[in-house]
Amino acid sequence: MTTDPGDRGHLAERARLLADSAGTGRDRRTALARLTDHWLTGLHRTAGAPARTALVAVGGYGRGELSPRSDLDVLLLHDGPLDPEVAERIWYPVWDSGIALDHAVRTPAEARQVAAEDLKAALGLLDARHLAGDGQLTAGLRTQVLADWRAAAPARLPELRALGRARAERHGELSFLLEPDLKESRGGLRDLAALDAIAASWLADAPRDGLDAAARTLADVRDALHLSTGRATERLALQDHDQVAEQLGVPDADTLLRRVYEAARTVAYASDVTWRAVDRVLAARTRRGRLFRGARRGTPVERRPLAEGVVEQDGEAVLAPAARPATDPVLPLRAAAAAAQAGLPIAHATVRRLAAETGPLPVPWPDEARDRLVGLLGAGEACLPVWEALDTEGLIARLLPDWERVRCRPQRNAVHCWTVDRHLIETAVRAAALTRRTARPDLLLVAALLHDLGKGLPGDHSEAGEAIVRELAARMGFDRADTDTLALLVRHHLTLVDTATRRDPDDPATADLIAKTVGDRTHLELLHALTEADATATGPAAWSAWRASLVDQLVDRTAARLAGAPRPPATGTPTAEQERLAVEAARTGGPALALRAELDADGTESVGVELTLAVPDRPGLLGTVAGLLAVHRLTVRKAVLRELDPAGAGPVLLISWTVAAEYGDVPETARLRADLRRALDGSLDVARRLAERDAAAPRRPGIRTPPPVVTVAPGTASHSATVLEVRAHDAPGLLHRIGRALDAAGVRVRTAQVSTLGAEAVDAFYLTTEDGRPLEPERAQQVAQAVRDALKTG
């Protein structure tokens, strides 16, 4: 079909409007809707539509705004016979223009029937707006649809809520995602439409403060996303962040995300408050058959005391009639702690009143204020909605001056699931479950809340955080000893897990290092619990049964050191099984191996598979064996190497690996043995196989891979070996390339600690000379350079 000159004119005017940098935001969306209205009105007029028809905009278009790539949701309404060609004469020019069209042709009765059966259709009709034709037909339908919606609201609103929850399950929370869906994620544009639908039911309305600004922010970002990508996408992908930020004129991608996150939190909080109001109304209707609780004159309002000045009413914590926020600066923390400990949300009106009337806490804080903060944090999961309410109204930033810097701050790391501020409160939630493991649960909970406050400042965030926490702890009224403890915990909140995964647990220097750092058993217990809470609150990739077992082992050995008790026996002495394998390898001249599951400390969960391998010693073994494991997609978590000479039959290299399958099961022993024989005799080219797979493996989209870092640790890291640390983007055969470089350098690997966090590998290798001595400094740097070169070319 040939494009009509009028259609070409519309497209030209549309292109001009979208290219006009002077018109942006809501004004442009409104102008685009009006331009489209004029075009569709003309199409309706020239289509020969009979008198009793109307063209109606519904859904987002019905709200009178259009984003650059938005669909046109249009209903052709008719009351009587309608020639199908009439609709086609309207739809075809739209299709020819390339603009997405969602259309329907229905009578008013049909439209009401569809709305009664399809919630999404009902939501679209709530925003019905007349475009052309018989205005009374549109007005009649709108009146009927609204009446139907209000009459059926007690049944439809729970359905709407379930739809929103299912959407949040699929798309996550907009406030925390690095690649959020601006429309479907929780706190996005769909939730704004749901709030309008609730308001249309007349049962409840959302708190409007900041909501319109949040809606504009999300819509503006979507507009910029459409224009910068040229696609009708709602997903703010990593590779689009910079372009969208530039389109909006914001300084950088992080600023863009923070604005999106702040807007989404406003929407999500408004949704929570509104749905609680809906619940109260529907519960009151169910109980007494009338709309509002206490509507009958003289019926007393039921209240239950929770704390001084705080009561429970209608399932929320509210201020008691006698409460005086202006003269009670501890009241916000008292109300919050009481609400969380009772498992209740704190009422929106209560939080707003506290924010408006309560003065600042005196410095240092009264003991009650500190105790209430600990009580709030100790409530675990129940703390979250209360904390979010206080945060939304700015009360947290008043309590913690450094909070604003980390609030809504994105973490561009695949390991992290949360923004910095949400990670802090999630850490406190997880620490609440560990308070029985320490004699000072208050310090544990406060350290969990504050441990990452140094993020966003120059330098190491742990060092910056230590300085912040010293000042803040004094402000909060902690004494000098407790302030020192909090500072130690913040400064060293990564030390346990870093040491456990990068140092040899059998080396006495490892436990000595931690003992010197913590100083006593109380600090060790606190740091242990904080380490676990921090890691589990980071994301699934940051903690595992295997990682927990390494930390537990290190803590046990350090505790024994601090107590003056003997260390647990070293694992350096070969077991009977290892000696048997060594004898077999010496006798046959080939590899001997055994597999067994390695369990956690409770013996209930597998933390990997222990692969014990004995091979007559020869150059290049580490690289070859590591490569073979990579070919079988086995992740190496730990490697321990030692040389034996069973019965004087010749040197045998004994290598104990802890491995786990990337997916599926670990290969059978016979298959591994056969492939190892082939790798050793050269019939299986491990390097070629890995190179082919490495070339075929795609990089993660949108993430820039930093160059590898290879360093020699200070001599205090170990008294008996040189520690080489490698940090690199994980890739197939990474350990194989490192092993080949070390083999080629002619050094022995006594122990290797290998760990992977998300897509990043963090490894440590304990190296010695052939006669078992640490490397000379110059030699160590040469080996480090050889590994760097291998990773550059790998």
mmCIF file of C-alpha atoms in Angstrom, residues 480-670:
data_model
loop_
_atom_site.group_PDB
_atom_site.id
_atom_site.type_symbol
_atom_site.label_atom_id
_atom_site.label_comp_id
_atom_site.label_asym_id
_atom_site.label_seq_id
_atom_site.Cartn_x
_atom_site.Cartn_y
_atom_site.Cartn_z
ATOM 1 C CA ARG A 480 37.012 3.980 73.571
ATOM 2 C CA ALA A 481 37.394 0.189 73.767
ATOM 3 C CA ASP A 482 34.202 -0.461 71.807
ATOM 4 C CA THR A 483 35.134 2.214 69.293
ATOM 5 C CA ASP A 484 38.468 0.476 68.750
ATOM 6 C CA THR A 485 36.664 -2.838 68.267
ATOM 7 C CA LEU A 486 34.247 -1.398 65.694
ATOM 8 C CA ALA A 487 37.144 0.229 63.862
ATOM 9 C CA LEU A 488 39.021 -3.085 63.791
ATOM 10 C CA LEU A 489 36.001 -4.949 62.463
ATOM 11 C CA VAL A 490 35.414 -2.403 59.683
ATOM 12 C CA ARG A 491 39.098 -2.193 58.776
ATOM 13 C CA HIS A 492 39.452 -5.982 58.576
ATOM 14 C CA HIS A 493 35.992 -7.133 57.472
ATOM 15 C CA LEU A 494 37.561 -8.772 54.382
ATOM 16 C CA THR A 495 40.686 -10.112 56.068
ATOM 17 C CA LEU A 496 39.390 -13.535 57.134
ATOM 18 C CA VAL A 497 37.944 -14.569 53.801
ATOM 19 C CA ASP A 498 40.886 -13.114 51.856
ATOM 20 C CA THR A 499 43.382 -14.956 54.017
ATOM 21 C CA ALA A 500 41.439 -18.227 54.080
ATOM 22 C CA THR A 501 41.219 -18.347 50.290
ATOM 23 C CA ARG A 502 44.678 -16.990 49.444
ATOM 24 C CA ARG A 503 47.014 -18.395 52.080
ATOM 25 C CA ASP A 504 48.119 -21.892 53.037
ATOM 26 C CA PRO A 505 46.112 -22.989 56.117
ATOM 27 C CA ASP A 506 48.903 -25.371 57.120
ATOM 28 C CA ASP A 507 51.498 -22.606 57.201
ATOM 29 C CA PRO A 508 51.907 -21.413 60.831
ATOM 30 C CA ALA A 509 52.322 -17.861 59.547
ATOM 31 C CA THR A 510 48.694 -17.829 58.370
ATOM 32 C CA ALA A 511 47.130 -18.299 61.806
ATOM 33 C CA ASP A 512 49.804 -16.064 63.322
ATOM 34 C CA LEU A 513 48.799 -13.254 60.949
ATOM 35 C CA ILE A 514 45.127 -13.414 61.972
ATOM 36 C CA ALA A 515 45.976 -13.766 65.659
ATOM 37 C CA LYS A 516 48.120 -10.649 65.491
ATOM 38 C CA THR A 517 45.347 -8.778 63.652
ATOM 39 C CA VAL A 518 42.445 -9.585 66.000
ATOM 40 C CA GLY A 519 44.343 -9.739 69.285
ATOM 41 C CA ASP A 520 41.840 -11.811 71.274
ATOM 42 C CA ARG A 521 39.101 -14.427 70.983
ATOM 43 C CA THR A 522 36.244 -11.918 71.288
ATOM 44 C CA HIS A 523 37.445 -9.973 68.274
ATOM 45 C CA LEU A 524 37.958 -13.223 66.370
ATOM 46 C CA GLU A 525 34.378 -14.320 67.058
ATOM 47 C CA LEU A 526 33.032 -10.945 65.969
ATOM 48 C CA LEU A 527 35.106 -10.876 62.810
ATOM 49 C CA HIS A 528 34.083 -14.442 61.965
ATOM 50 C CA ALA A 529 30.377 -13.626 62.262
ATOM 51 C CA LEU A 530 30.758 -10.343 60.360
ATOM 52 C CA THR A 531 32.628 -12.128 57.581
ATOM 53 C CA GLU A 532 29.822 -14.615 57.094
ATOM 54 C CA ALA A 533 27.093 -11.970 57.309
ATOM 55 C CA ASP A 534 28.883 -9.731 54.807
ATOM 56 C CA ALA A 535 29.501 -12.536 52.317
ATOM 57 C CA THR A 536 25.985 -14.002 52.467
ATOM 58 C CA ALA A 537 24.509 -10.511 52.050
ATOM 59 C CA THR A 538 26.666 -9.876 48.975
ATOM 60 C CA GLY A 539 25.243 -12.577 46.721
ATOM 61 C CA PRO A 540 25.341 -16.308 45.973
ATOM 62 C CA ALA A 541 28.763 -16.144 44.313
ATOM 63 C CA ALA A 542 30.444 -14.674 47.401
ATOM 64 C CA TRP A 543 29.770 -17.550 49.818
ATOM 65 C CA SER A 544 29.606 -21.307 49.587
ATOM 66 C CA ALA A 545 29.997 -24.329 51.822
ATOM 67 C CA TRP A 546 33.558 -24.683 50.561
ATOM 68 C CA ARG A 547 34.450 -21.063 51.307
ATOM 69 C CA ALA A 548 32.789 -21.319 54.717
ATOM 70 C CA SER A 549 34.848 -24.435 55.491
ATOM 71 C CA LEU A 550 38.085 -22.582 54.700
ATOM 72 C CA VAL A 551 37.137 -19.661 56.938
ATOM 73 C CA ASP A 552 36.021 -22.009 59.729
ATOM 74 C CA GLN A 553 39.322 -23.881 59.538
ATOM 75 C CA LEU A 554 41.311 -20.670 59.727
ATOM 76 C CA VAL A 555 39.249 -19.417 62.663
ATOM 77 C CA ASP A 556 39.702 -22.697 64.545
ATOM 78 C CA ARG A 557 43.465 -22.605 64.104
ATOM 79 C CA THR A 558 43.655 -18.950 65.078
ATOM 80 C CA ALA A 559 41.485 -19.570 68.141
ATOM 81 C CA ALA A 560 43.813 -22.345 69.225
ATOM 82 C CA ARG A 561 46.759 -20.024 68.691
ATOM 83 C CA LEU A 562 45.149 -17.284 70.774
ATOM 84 C CA ALA A 563 44.308 -19.760 73.522
ATOM 85 C CA GLY A 564 47.849 -21.129 73.567
ATOM 86 C CA ALA A 565 46.614 -24.577 72.587
ATOM 87 C CA PRO A 566 48.511 -26.710 70.066
ATOM 88 C CA ARG A 567 47.572 -26.305 66.445
ATOM 89 C CA PRO A 568 45.551 -29.026 64.719
ATOM 90 C CA PRO A 569 47.872 -31.535 63.060
ATOM 91 C CA ALA A 570 49.108 -30.421 59.649
ATOM 92 C CA THR A 571 47.837 -32.212 56.606
ATOM 93 C CA GLY A 572 51.357 -32.498 55.227
ATOM 94 C CA THR A 573 51.810 -36.083 56.390
ATOM 95 C CA PRO A 574 50.547 -38.385 53.635
ATOM 96 C CA THR A 575 47.641 -40.640 54.498
ATOM 97 C CA ALA A 576 47.636 -44.376 53.942
ATOM 98 C CA GLU A 577 45.520 -43.868 50.816
ATOM 99 C CA GLN A 578 47.985 -41.325 49.444
ATOM 100 C CA GLU A 579 50.929 -43.603 50.145
ATOM 101 C CA ARG A 580 49.118 -46.464 48.410
ATOM 102 C CA LEU A 581 48.579 -44.308 45.322
ATOM 103 C CA ALA A 582 52.219 -43.224 45.348
ATOM 104 C CA VAL A 583 53.387 -46.845 45.490
ATOM 105 C CA GLU A 584 51.052 -47.756 42.621
ATOM 106 C CA ALA A 585 52.314 -44.842 40.482
ATOM 107 C CA ALA A 586 55.943 -45.788 41.170
ATOM 108 C CA ARG A 587 55.263 -49.433 40.353
ATOM 109 C CA THR A 588 53.297 -48.859 37.131
ATOM 110 C CA GLY A 589 55.076 -45.746 35.916
ATOM 111 C CA GLY A 590 51.694 -44.181 35.207
ATOM 112 C CA PRO A 591 49.132 -42.061 37.022
ATOM 113 C CA ALA A 592 47.189 -43.401 39.995
ATOM 114 C CA LEU A 593 44.179 -41.470 41.238
ATOM 115 C CA ALA A 594 41.211 -41.626 43.602
ATOM 116 C CA LEU A 595 38.052 -39.561 43.996
ATOM 117 C CA ARG A 596 35.991 -38.956 47.121
ATOM 118 C CA ALA A 597 33.399 -36.413 48.190
ATOM 119 C CA GLU A 598 34.611 -33.757 50.610
ATOM 120 C CA LEU A 599 31.979 -32.743 53.175
ATOM 121 C CA ASP A 600 31.576 -29.652 55.325
ATOM 122 C CA ALA A 601 32.282 -29.612 59.040
ATOM 123 C CA ASP A 602 28.832 -31.053 59.801
ATOM 124 C CA GLY A 603 29.287 -33.830 57.289
ATOM 125 C CA THR A 604 25.994 -32.917 55.619
ATOM 126 C CA GLU A 605 26.886 -30.885 52.537
ATOM 127 C CA SER A 606 29.416 -31.593 49.841
ATOM 128 C CA VAL A 607 31.950 -28.811 49.415
ATOM 129 C CA GLY A 608 33.592 -30.471 46.431
ATOM 130 C CA VAL A 609 35.359 -33.627 45.324
ATOM 131 C CA GLU A 610 38.837 -34.489 46.499
ATOM 132 C CA LEU A 611 40.935 -35.792 43.644
ATOM 133 C CA THR A 612 44.182 -37.376 44.785
ATOM 134 C CA LEU A 613 46.674 -37.941 42.008
ATOM 135 C CA ALA A 614 50.069 -39.612 42.125
ATOM 136 C CA VAL A 615 52.337 -39.382 39.072
ATOM 137 C CA PRO A 616 56.022 -40.161 38.579
ATOM 138 C CA ASP A 617 57.619 -36.739 38.759
ATOM 139 C CA ARG A 618 58.317 -34.977 35.489
ATOM 140 C CA PRO A 619 58.441 -31.386 34.212
ATOM 141 C CA GLY A 620 55.181 -29.640 33.306
ATOM 142 C CA LEU A 621 52.882 -31.724 35.494
ATOM 143 C CA LEU A 622 50.966 -28.856 37.127
ATOM 144 C CA GLY A 623 50.075 -27.213 33.824
ATOM 145 C CA THR A 624 49.147 -30.512 32.181
ATOM 146 C CA VAL A 625 46.957 -31.758 35.023
ATOM 147 C CA ALA A 626 45.308 -28.362 35.535
ATOM 148 C CA GLY A 627 44.585 -28.243 31.813
ATOM 149 C CA LEU A 628 43.040 -31.701 31.845
ATOM 150 C CA LEU A 629 40.776 -30.719 34.714
ATOM 151 C CA ALA A 630 39.747 -27.625 32.735
ATOM 152 C CA VAL A 631 38.999 -29.797 29.698
ATOM 153 C CA HIS A 632 36.593 -31.750 31.911
ATOM 154 C CA ARG A 633 35.140 -28.469 33.203
ATOM 155 C CA LEU A 634 36.302 -29.080 36.740
ATOM 156 C CA THR A 635 36.849 -25.969 38.832
ATOM 157 C CA VAL A 636 39.935 -26.225 41.010
ATOM 158 C CA ARG A 637 39.300 -24.802 44.469
ATOM 159 C CA LYS A 638 42.440 -26.028 46.183
ATOM 160 C CA ALA A 639 45.627 -27.814 45.233
ATOM 161 C CA VAL A 640 48.256 -29.329 47.543
ATOM 162 C CA LEU A 641 51.420 -30.747 46.009
ATOM 163 C CA ARG A 642 54.213 -32.758 47.653
ATOM 164 C CA GLU A 643 56.957 -35.138 46.551
ATOM 165 C CA LEU A 644 57.245 -38.696 47.887
ATOM 166 C CA ASP A 645 59.773 -41.473 47.324
ATOM 167 C CA PRO A 646 57.886 -44.672 48.174
ATOM 168 C CA ALA A 647 60.245 -47.499 49.071
ATOM 169 C CA GLY A 648 63.071 -45.807 47.192
ATOM 170 C CA ALA A 649 61.367 -46.491 43.878
ATOM 171 C CA GLY A 650 61.882 -42.957 42.590
ATOM 172 C CA PRO A 651 60.233 -39.574 43.142
ATOM 173 C CA VAL A 652 56.462 -39.417 42.797
ATOM 174 C CA LEU A 653 54.533 -36.157 42.749
ATOM 175 C CA LEU A 654 51.417 -36.349 44.921
ATOM 176 C CA ILE A 655 48.805 -33.718 44.098
ATOM 177 C CA SER A 656 45.612 -33.404 46.138
ATOM 178 C CA TRP A 657 42.965 -31.322 44.414
ATOM 179 C CA THR A 658 39.618 -30.138 45.669
ATOM 180 C CA VAL A 659 37.482 -29.735 42.561
ATOM 181 C CA ALA A 660 33.863 -29.222 41.632
ATOM 182 C CA ALA A 661 32.063 -29.716 38.344
ATOM 183 C CA GLU A 662 30.972 -26.502 36.640
ATOM 184 C CA TYR A 663 27.783 -28.382 35.808
ATOM 185 C CA GLY A 664 26.731 -32.007 35.715
ATOM 186 C CA ASP A 665 28.713 -34.668 37.544
ATOM 187 C CA VAL A 666 32.401 -35.229 38.055
ATOM 188 C CA PRO A 667 33.737 -37.689 35.442
ATOM 189 C CA GLU A 668 34.368 -41.272 36.508
ATOM 190 C CA THR A 669 37.815 -42.173 37.800
ATOM 191 C CA ALA A 670 38.542 -44.494 34.877
#
